[in-house]
Short mmCIF file of C-alpha atoms in Angstrom, two decimals:
data_model
loop_
_atom_site.label_atom_id
_atom_site.label_comp_id
_atom_site.label_asym_id
_atom_site.label_seq_id
_atom_site.Cartn_x
_atom_site.Cartn_y
_atom_site.Cartn_z
CA UNK T 50 -26.50 82.88 -92.92
CA UNK T 51 -24.31 83.82 -89.96
CA UNK T 52 -25.15 80.40 -88.50
CA UNK T 53 -23.44 78.58 -91.38
CA UNK T 54 -21.67 75.50 -90.03
CA UNK T 55 -18.28 74.14 -91.02
CA UNK T 56 -18.91 71.15 -93.34
CA UNK T 57 -17.93 67.68 -92.12
CA UNK T 58 -15.60 67.35 -95.13
CA UNK T 59 -13.41 70.20 -93.83
CA UNK T 60 -12.97 68.23 -90.59
CA UNK T 61 -11.79 65.25 -92.68
CA UNK T 62 -9.14 67.51 -94.25
CA UNK T 63 -8.17 68.58 -90.71
CA UNK T 64 -7.48 64.92 -89.77
CA UNK T 65 -5.28 64.55 -92.86
CA UNK T 66 -3.44 67.78 -92.00
CA UNK T 67 -2.94 66.43 -88.45
CA UNK T 68 -1.33 63.22 -89.76
CA UNK T 69 0.93 65.10 -92.17
CA UNK T 70 1.91 67.69 -89.54
CA UNK T 71 2.74 64.97 -87.01
CA UNK T 72 4.94 63.20 -89.59
CA UNK T 73 6.88 66.44 -90.13
CA UNK T 74 7.50 67.43 -86.50
CA UNK T 75 7.61 64.09 -84.64
CA UNK T 76 11.21 63.40 -85.74
CA UNK T 77 12.43 66.05 -83.29
CA UNK T 78 11.05 63.99 -80.38
CA UNK T 79 12.50 60.65 -81.50
CA UNK T 80 15.93 61.70 -82.84
CA UNK T 81 17.97 60.13 -79.99
CA UNK T 82 16.27 56.73 -80.38
CA UNK T 83 16.72 56.72 -84.17
CA UNK T 84 20.39 57.69 -83.79
CA UNK T 85 21.02 54.88 -81.27
CA UNK T 86 19.07 52.29 -83.25
CA UNK T 87 20.80 53.01 -86.59
CA UNK T 88 24.26 53.72 -85.07
CA UNK T 89 24.43 57.26 -86.45
CA UNK T 90 25.05 60.62 -84.79
CA UNK T 91 22.14 62.80 -83.70
CA UNK T 92 23.38 65.35 -86.23
CA UNK T 93 22.94 62.80 -89.03
CA UNK T 94 19.51 61.96 -87.65
CA UNK T 95 18.75 65.68 -87.83
CA UNK T 96 19.17 65.54 -91.63
CA UNK T 97 15.89 63.57 -91.65
CA UNK T 98 14.17 66.87 -90.77
CA UNK T 99 16.06 68.68 -93.55
CA UNK T 100 15.17 65.97 -96.09
CA UNK T 101 11.46 66.33 -95.29
CA UNK T 102 11.59 70.15 -95.43
CA UNK T 103 13.49 70.20 -98.74
CA UNK T 104 10.97 67.77 -100.22
CA UNK T 105 8.23 70.25 -99.23
CA UNK T 106 10.03 73.33 -100.57
CA UNK T 107 11.30 71.90 -103.86
CA UNK T 108 9.06 68.93 -104.63
CA UNK T 109 5.75 70.45 -103.54
CA UNK T 110 5.32 73.11 -106.25
CA UNK T 111 6.61 70.80 -109.01
CA UNK T 112 4.16 68.05 -108.02
CA UNK T 113 1.29 70.56 -107.78
CA UNK T 114 1.97 71.88 -111.31
CA UNK T 115 1.43 68.35 -112.59
CA UNK T 116 -1.51 67.44 -110.30
CA UNK T 117 -3.64 70.61 -110.70
CA UNK T 118 -5.20 69.33 -113.95
CA UNK T 119 -6.69 66.23 -112.29
CA UNK T 120 -9.81 65.61 -110.22
CA UNK T 121 -9.10 67.11 -106.80
CA UNK T 122 -10.68 64.26 -104.82
CA UNK T 123 -8.54 61.65 -106.58
CA UNK T 124 -5.44 63.81 -106.17
CA UNK T 125 -6.01 64.09 -102.40
CA UNK T 126 -6.53 60.31 -102.14
CA UNK T 127 -3.38 59.68 -104.20
CA UNK T 128 -1.34 62.05 -102.02
CA UNK T 129 -2.53 60.33 -98.83
CA UNK T 130 -1.64 56.95 -100.37
CA UNK T 131 1.88 58.21 -101.10
CA UNK T 132 2.05 59.60 -97.54
CA UNK T 133 1.09 56.19 -96.11
CA UNK T 134 3.72 54.44 -98.28
CA UNK T 135 6.40 56.94 -97.16
CA UNK T 136 5.67 56.40 -93.47
CA UNK T 137 5.41 52.59 -93.76
CA UNK T 138 8.80 52.67 -95.52
CA UNK T 139 10.12 54.78 -92.62
CA UNK T 140 8.80 52.25 -90.12
CA UNK T 141 10.42 49.35 -92.00
CA UNK T 142 13.68 51.15 -92.91
CA UNK T 143 16.62 48.88 -91.95
CA UNK T 144 19.23 51.61 -92.39
CA UNK T 145 19.77 55.38 -92.40
CA UNK T 146 19.83 55.88 -96.19
CA UNK T 147 16.49 54.14 -96.75
CA UNK T 148 14.99 56.11 -93.87
CA UNK T 149 16.26 59.32 -95.48
CA UNK T 150 14.65 58.37 -98.82
CA UNK T 151 11.37 57.44 -97.10
CA UNK T 152 11.27 60.88 -95.45
CA UNK T 153 11.60 62.53 -98.87
CA UNK T 154 8.70 60.37 -100.17
CA UNK T 155 6.47 61.38 -97.23
CA UNK T 156 7.55 65.04 -97.45
CA UNK T 157 6.59 65.31 -101.13
CA UNK T 158 2.91 65.04 -100.18
CA UNK T 159 2.71 67.94 -97.72
CA UNK T 160 2.89 70.94 -100.04
CA UNK T 161 0.41 69.68 -102.66
CA UNK T 162 -2.01 68.33 -100.02
CA UNK T 163 -2.13 71.57 -98.02
CA UNK T 164 -2.27 73.67 -101.19
CA UNK T 165 -4.95 71.68 -103.05
CA UNK T 166 -6.74 70.81 -99.78
CA UNK T 167 -7.04 74.52 -98.90
CA UNK T 168 -8.69 75.17 -102.30
CA UNK T 169 -11.10 72.25 -101.73
CA UNK T 170 -11.89 73.56 -98.21
CA UNK T 171 -12.77 77.05 -99.51
CA UNK T 172 -14.95 75.54 -102.26
CA UNK T 173 -16.97 73.68 -99.60
CA UNK T 174 -18.10 76.92 -97.90
CA UNK T 175 -19.46 80.35 -98.81
CA UNK T 176 -16.99 83.14 -99.61
CA UNK T 177 -17.37 84.79 -96.20
CA UNK T 178 -16.39 81.50 -94.51
CA UNK T 179 -13.26 80.97 -96.66
CA UNK T 180 -10.80 82.21 -94.02
CA UNK T 181 -12.35 80.01 -91.35
CA UNK T 182 -12.28 76.97 -93.65
CA UNK T 183 -8.54 77.45 -94.32
CA UNK T 184 -7.98 78.07 -90.60
CA UNK T 185 -9.94 74.91 -89.75
CA UNK T 186 -7.77 72.81 -92.06
CA UNK T 187 -4.57 74.30 -90.64
CA UNK T 188 -5.86 73.52 -87.14
CA UNK T 189 -4.69 69.99 -87.97
CA UNK T 190 -1.15 71.33 -88.08
CA UNK T 191 -1.52 73.03 -84.68
CA UNK T 192 -3.03 69.85 -83.19
CA UNK T 193 -0.02 67.95 -84.54
CA UNK T 194 2.20 70.16 -82.36
CA UNK T 195 -0.05 69.89 -79.29
CA UNK T 196 -1.03 66.20 -79.44
CA UNK T 197 0.72 64.40 -82.30
CA UNK T 198 4.35 65.10 -81.40
CA UNK T 199 4.09 64.30 -77.64
CA UNK T 200 2.01 61.18 -78.41
CA UNK T 201 4.45 60.06 -81.12
CA UNK T 202 7.38 60.55 -78.76
CA UNK T 203 5.60 58.55 -76.01
CA UNK T 204 4.82 55.70 -78.47
CA UNK T 205 8.49 55.66 -79.50
CA UNK T 206 9.64 55.41 -75.87
CA UNK T 207 7.16 52.61 -75.12
CA UNK T 208 7.22 50.54 -78.31
CA UNK T 209 10.15 51.83 -80.41
CA UNK T 210 10.41 54.53 -83.11
CA UNK T 211 9.19 52.14 -85.83
CA UNK T 212 5.79 52.06 -84.08
CA UNK T 213 5.56 55.86 -84.25
CA UNK T 214 5.77 55.79 -88.06
CA UNK T 215 3.24 52.92 -88.26
CA UNK T 216 0.83 55.00 -86.12
CA UNK T 217 1.27 58.07 -88.33
CA UNK T 218 0.61 55.87 -91.40
CA UNK T 219 -2.56 54.56 -89.71
CA UNK T 220 -3.85 58.12 -89.23
CA UNK T 221 -3.11 58.72 -92.90
CA UNK T 222 -5.15 55.64 -93.81
CA UNK T 223 -8.15 56.87 -91.76
CA UNK T 224 -7.94 60.24 -93.54
CA UNK T 225 -7.65 58.62 -96.98
CA UNK T 226 -10.69 56.37 -96.48
CA UNK T 227 -12.69 59.33 -95.09
CA UNK T 228 -11.83 61.47 -98.14
CA UNK T 229 -12.86 58.58 -100.40
CA UNK T 230 -16.35 58.33 -98.87
CA UNK T 231 -17.13 61.94 -97.86
CA UNK T 232 -15.68 64.38 -100.41
CA UNK T 233 -17.40 64.77 -103.76
CA UNK T 234 -15.48 64.55 -107.02
CA UNK T 235 -15.14 68.20 -107.99
CA UNK T 236 -12.78 70.41 -109.90
CA UNK T 237 -11.82 68.37 -112.90
CA UNK T 238 -9.79 71.48 -113.65
CA UNK T 239 -10.11 71.83 -117.38
CA UNK T 240 -6.52 70.56 -117.81
CA UNK T 241 -4.75 73.82 -117.01
CA UNK T 242 -1.36 73.62 -118.63
CA UNK T 243 1.86 74.39 -116.84
CA UNK T 244 2.24 77.74 -118.57
CA UNK T 245 -1.23 78.89 -117.45
CA UNK T 246 -0.36 78.08 -113.83
CA UNK T 247 3.07 79.70 -113.97
CA UNK T 248 1.58 82.84 -115.56
CA UNK T 249 -0.07 83.54 -112.20
CA UNK T 250 3.41 84.30 -110.86
CA UNK T 251 3.64 87.29 -113.22
CA UNK T 252 1.21 88.96 -110.82
CA UNK T 253 3.39 91.13 -108.54
CA UNK T 254 0.76 90.89 -105.79
CA UNK T 255 1.25 87.11 -105.64
CA UNK T 256 5.02 87.52 -105.30
CA UNK T 257 4.52 90.13 -102.55
CA UNK T 258 2.07 87.79 -100.78
CA UNK T 259 4.62 84.94 -100.82
CA UNK T 260 7.29 87.35 -99.54
CA UNK T 261 4.97 88.31 -96.66
CA UNK T 262 4.81 84.65 -95.60
CA UNK T 263 8.57 84.05 -95.94
CA UNK T 264 9.58 87.17 -93.99
CA UNK T 265 6.76 87.76 -91.49
CA UNK T 266 6.59 84.08 -90.44
CA UNK T 267 10.33 83.59 -89.81
CA UNK T 268 10.08 84.81 -86.21
CA UNK T 269 7.89 81.85 -85.25
CA UNK T 270 10.36 78.98 -85.61
CA UNK T 271 13.24 81.11 -84.31
CA UNK T 272 11.57 81.04 -80.88
CA UNK T 273 9.27 77.97 -81.06
CA UNK T 274 12.12 75.70 -82.15
CA UNK T 275 14.20 76.79 -79.15
CA UNK T 276 11.60 77.13 -76.40
CA UNK T 277 13.16 74.16 -74.58
CA UNK T 278 16.70 75.60 -74.19
CA UNK T 279 15.24 79.02 -73.32
CA UNK T 280 12.94 77.54 -70.64
CA UNK T 281 15.69 75.32 -69.18
CA UNK T 282 18.81 77.51 -69.39
CA UNK T 283 17.34 81.00 -68.90
CA UNK T 284 13.95 80.72 -67.15
CA UNK T 285 15.06 77.87 -64.90
CA UNK T 286 12.49 75.15 -65.66
CA UNK T 287 13.30 71.45 -65.52
CA UNK T 288 13.37 69.29 -68.66
CA UNK T 289 10.13 67.61 -67.58
CA UNK T 290 8.34 70.99 -67.51
CA UNK T 291 9.07 71.63 -71.20
CA UNK T 292 6.34 69.18 -72.26
CA UNK T 293 3.50 71.08 -70.55
CA UNK T 294 4.96 74.46 -71.60
CA UNK T 295 4.76 73.27 -75.23
CA UNK T 296 1.17 72.13 -74.63
CA UNK T 297 0.30 75.61 -73.27
CA UNK T 298 1.87 77.23 -76.34
CA UNK T 299 0.03 74.70 -78.52
CA UNK T 300 -3.32 75.75 -77.02
CA UNK T 301 -2.32 79.31 -77.90
CA UNK T 302 -1.68 78.18 -81.49
CA UNK T 303 -5.20 76.73 -81.72
CA UNK T 304 -6.82 79.90 -80.32
CA UNK T 305 -4.72 82.04 -82.68
CA UNK T 306 -5.74 79.92 -85.64
CA UNK T 307 -9.46 80.46 -84.85
CA UNK T 308 -9.06 84.21 -84.24
CA UNK T 309 -6.96 84.60 -87.38
CA UNK T 310 -9.56 82.85 -89.55
CA UNK T 311 -12.44 84.96 -88.25
CA UNK T 312 -10.58 88.28 -88.49
CA UNK T 313 -9.34 87.44 -92.02
CA UNK T 314 -12.95 86.89 -93.14
CA UNK T 315 -13.92 90.30 -91.73
CA UNK T 316 -11.04 92.32 -93.18
CA UNK T 317 -8.01 90.55 -94.65
CA UNK T 318 -5.82 93.65 -94.94
CA UNK T 319 -6.38 94.81 -91.36
CA UNK T 320 -6.03 91.26 -89.98
CA UNK T 321 -2.78 90.74 -91.87
CA UNK T 322 -1.17 93.87 -90.44
CA UNK T 323 -2.64 93.49 -86.93
CA UNK T 324 -1.45 89.92 -86.37
CA UNK T 325 2.00 90.51 -87.87
CA UNK T 326 2.51 93.45 -85.47
CA UNK T 327 1.04 91.38 -82.61
CA UNK T 328 3.58 88.60 -83.23
CA UNK T 329 6.50 91.05 -83.14
CA UNK T 330 5.19 92.58 -79.88
CA UNK T 331 4.72 89.07 -78.41
CA UNK T 332 8.33 88.17 -79.30
CA UNK T 333 9.50 91.32 -77.53
CA UNK T 334 7.29 90.40 -74.57
CA UNK T 335 8.81 86.91 -74.28
CA UNK T 336 12.29 88.48 -74.28
CA UNK T 337 11.36 90.94 -71.53
CA UNK T 338 9.83 88.35 -69.14
CA UNK T 339 12.29 85.54 -69.85
CA UNK T 340 13.62 85.50 -66.24
CA UNK T 341 10.19 85.09 -64.59
CA UNK T 342 8.71 81.56 -64.63
CA UNK T 343 5.03 82.54 -64.52
CA UNK T 344 5.28 85.54 -66.87
CA UNK T 345 7.40 83.52 -69.32
CA UNK T 346 4.66 80.88 -69.70
CA UNK T 347 2.02 83.61 -70.13
CA UNK T 348 4.27 85.36 -72.67
CA UNK T 349 4.84 82.10 -74.57
CA UNK T 350 1.07 81.45 -74.61
CA UNK T 351 0.39 84.93 -76.06
CA UNK T 352 3.20 84.33 -78.59
CA UNK T 353 1.39 81.14 -79.65
CA UNK T 354 -1.87 83.02 -80.22
CA UNK T 355 -0.28 85.96 -82.07
CA UNK T 356 1.87 83.69 -84.25
CA UNK T 357 -0.69 81.26 -85.61
CA UNK T 358 -3.33 83.97 -86.11
CA UNK T 359 -1.16 84.99 -89.08
CA UNK T 360 -1.56 81.66 -90.90
CA UNK T 361 -5.12 81.98 -92.34
CA UNK T 362 -4.43 85.56 -93.50
CA UNK T 363 -1.17 84.55 -95.20
CA UNK T 364 -2.71 81.55 -96.98
CA UNK T 365 -5.90 83.39 -97.99
CA UNK T 366 -3.99 86.37 -99.39
CA UNK T 367 -1.89 84.11 -101.61
CA UNK T 368 -4.96 82.22 -102.84
CA UNK T 369 -6.74 85.51 -103.64
CA UNK T 370 -3.91 86.48 -105.98
CA UNK T 371 -3.32 82.97 -107.38
CA UNK T 372 -5.60 83.44 -110.40
CA UNK T 373 -5.34 80.46 -112.77
CA UNK T 374 -2.61 78.93 -110.62
CA UNK T 375 -4.46 78.96 -107.29
CA UNK T 376 -3.36 75.46 -106.23
CA UNK T 377 0.24 76.12 -107.23
CA UNK T 378 0.19 79.48 -105.44
CA UNK T 379 -1.21 77.88 -102.26
CA UNK T 380 1.49 75.18 -102.43
CA UNK T 381 4.20 77.77 -103.07
CA UNK T 382 3.01 79.43 -99.87
CA UNK T 383 3.61 76.17 -97.96
CA UNK T 384 7.15 76.29 -99.39
CA UNK T 385 7.42 79.89 -98.15
CA UNK T 386 6.33 78.78 -94.66
CA UNK T 387 8.99 76.06 -94.69
CA UNK T 388 11.70 78.43 -95.96
CA UNK T 389 10.80 80.68 -93.02
CA UNK T 390 10.95 77.67 -90.66
CA UNK T 391 14.35 76.66 -92.03
CA UNK T 392 15.72 80.17 -91.65
CA UNK T 393 14.19 80.56 -88.17
CA UNK T 394 15.80 77.32 -87.01
CA UNK T 395 19.15 78.39 -88.45
CA UNK T 396 18.99 81.87 -86.86
CA UNK T 397 17.91 80.51 -83.46
CA UNK T 398 20.72 77.95 -83.51
CA UNK T 399 23.31 80.58 -84.40
CA UNK T 400 22.23 82.87 -81.54
CA UNK T 401 22.06 79.92 -79.12
CA UNK T 402 25.64 78.83 -79.95
CA UNK T 403 27.03 82.39 -79.91
CA UNK T 404 28.15 84.40 -76.88
CA UNK T 405 24.68 86.01 -76.84
CA UNK T 406 22.99 82.80 -75.67
CA UNK T 407 19.36 81.65 -75.50
CA UNK T 408 18.18 84.83 -73.79
CA UNK T 409 18.72 86.86 -76.96
CA UNK T 410 16.75 84.54 -79.27
CA UNK T 411 13.37 86.38 -78.93
CA UNK T 412 15.05 89.69 -79.82
CA UNK T 413 16.87 88.19 -82.81
CA UNK T 414 13.52 86.76 -83.97
CA UNK T 415 12.07 90.27 -84.43
CA UNK T 416 14.47 91.46 -87.15
CA UNK T 417 13.20 89.60 -90.24
CA UNK T 418 9.43 89.89 -89.48
CA UNK T 419 9.84 93.69 -89.52
CA UNK T 420 10.74 93.34 -93.23
CA UNK T 421 7.52 91.34 -93.56
CA UNK T 422 5.58 94.32 -92.14
CA UNK T 423 6.91 96.50 -94.96
CA UNK T 424 5.64 93.99 -97.53
CA UNK T 425 2.21 93.86 -95.83
CA UNK T 426 2.00 97.67 -95.89
CA UNK T 427 2.93 97.68 -99.59
CA UNK T 428 0.37 94.95 -100.42
CA UNK T 429 -2.42 96.72 -98.48
CA UNK T 430 -1.68 100.02 -100.22
CA UNK T 431 -1.81 98.42 -103.67
CA UNK T 432 -5.02 96.53 -102.90
CA UNK T 433 -6.72 99.66 -101.53
CA UNK T 434 -5.77 101.55 -104.71
CA UNK T 435 -7.15 98.71 -106.86
CA UNK T 436 -10.41 98.66 -104.88
CA UNK T 437 -10.82 102.43 -105.20
CA UNK T 438 -10.23 102.14 -108.95
CA UNK T 439 -12.84 99.37 -109.30
CA UNK T 440 -15.32 101.35 -107.15
CA UNK T 441 -14.88 104.53 -109.23
CA UNK T 442 -15.42 102.56 -112.45
CA UNK T 443 -18.62 100.90 -111.23
CA UNK T 444 -20.19 103.96 -109.57
#
């Protein structure tokens, strides 16, 4: 049984996650061209990122509440269709306002797809492979950072930013057709009503699990979002070098994702605490070696591993406590990730613009994840008590 392979269908979900992740992050690489093309400021172009993120945070859970009652295969196909429409609208947008609306349309699909897709992925494998299945699906998100964003930026420079959105839509189409032909129609969830799903949130362990994601993850985007100014202004790299530094970090994200999935399957509580501590230590390490070119890249690589190893544990913990509202809980966790990303970006920007400068960003990134550690410790303690209680009742 140890030789159990990852089903082909999980790889299909990975391709879909890659397309969706690229759509989210690629804007950062093509902001200047969009701003020039539409005669807007780069700040206004930046609101396209905010529109997408807000659609994930607010729209995702609401859409999932409605969609959870339907056949999961058809829901995933429908979400990919909406994703394709959103990106085609982006590609054809003649002005800023229509582009903004198209980003909201595309963003609405991310939360429900990752949430419901993660449930489908775990249902395709045995229980002991659940963490790896979730990790495999989220590998699409890491690949989006390593390959999708640089490729999308290159396409924009060569053929215009409209072509980037057409390409993302094409990836979405490949994923949609693959889901149609490879994933079985399962989980006609006996029409769970909204109240049944929302009742899951009365479970304090679910709330704690979502808090773990929101707090412990915030350190990631605080540093990742500002690796370029740190590398250029503090470490002394050229602008051209930033691309390969991000690729190195991206490889770290992929390795971390694999390690996190495997360790979460072995012992979720230990993995959760270990990787959260590892990320804080890696942030401290980046801060300490920020003046040395070689050590900075090594530190950033380790930061990539330690950061993304947290993702499978965070998602699996939420799903374990989701009860009747598992899909909604998983989607709410995507919202928690994006809240952390939004806060991390805000905190990093504040430190960068202050008298402290880019060199202090890794240290500032440590503060909020420490609160996350307290939530992990609390969750582990409660779960251990519950397990002891169950063991004493059965023995």
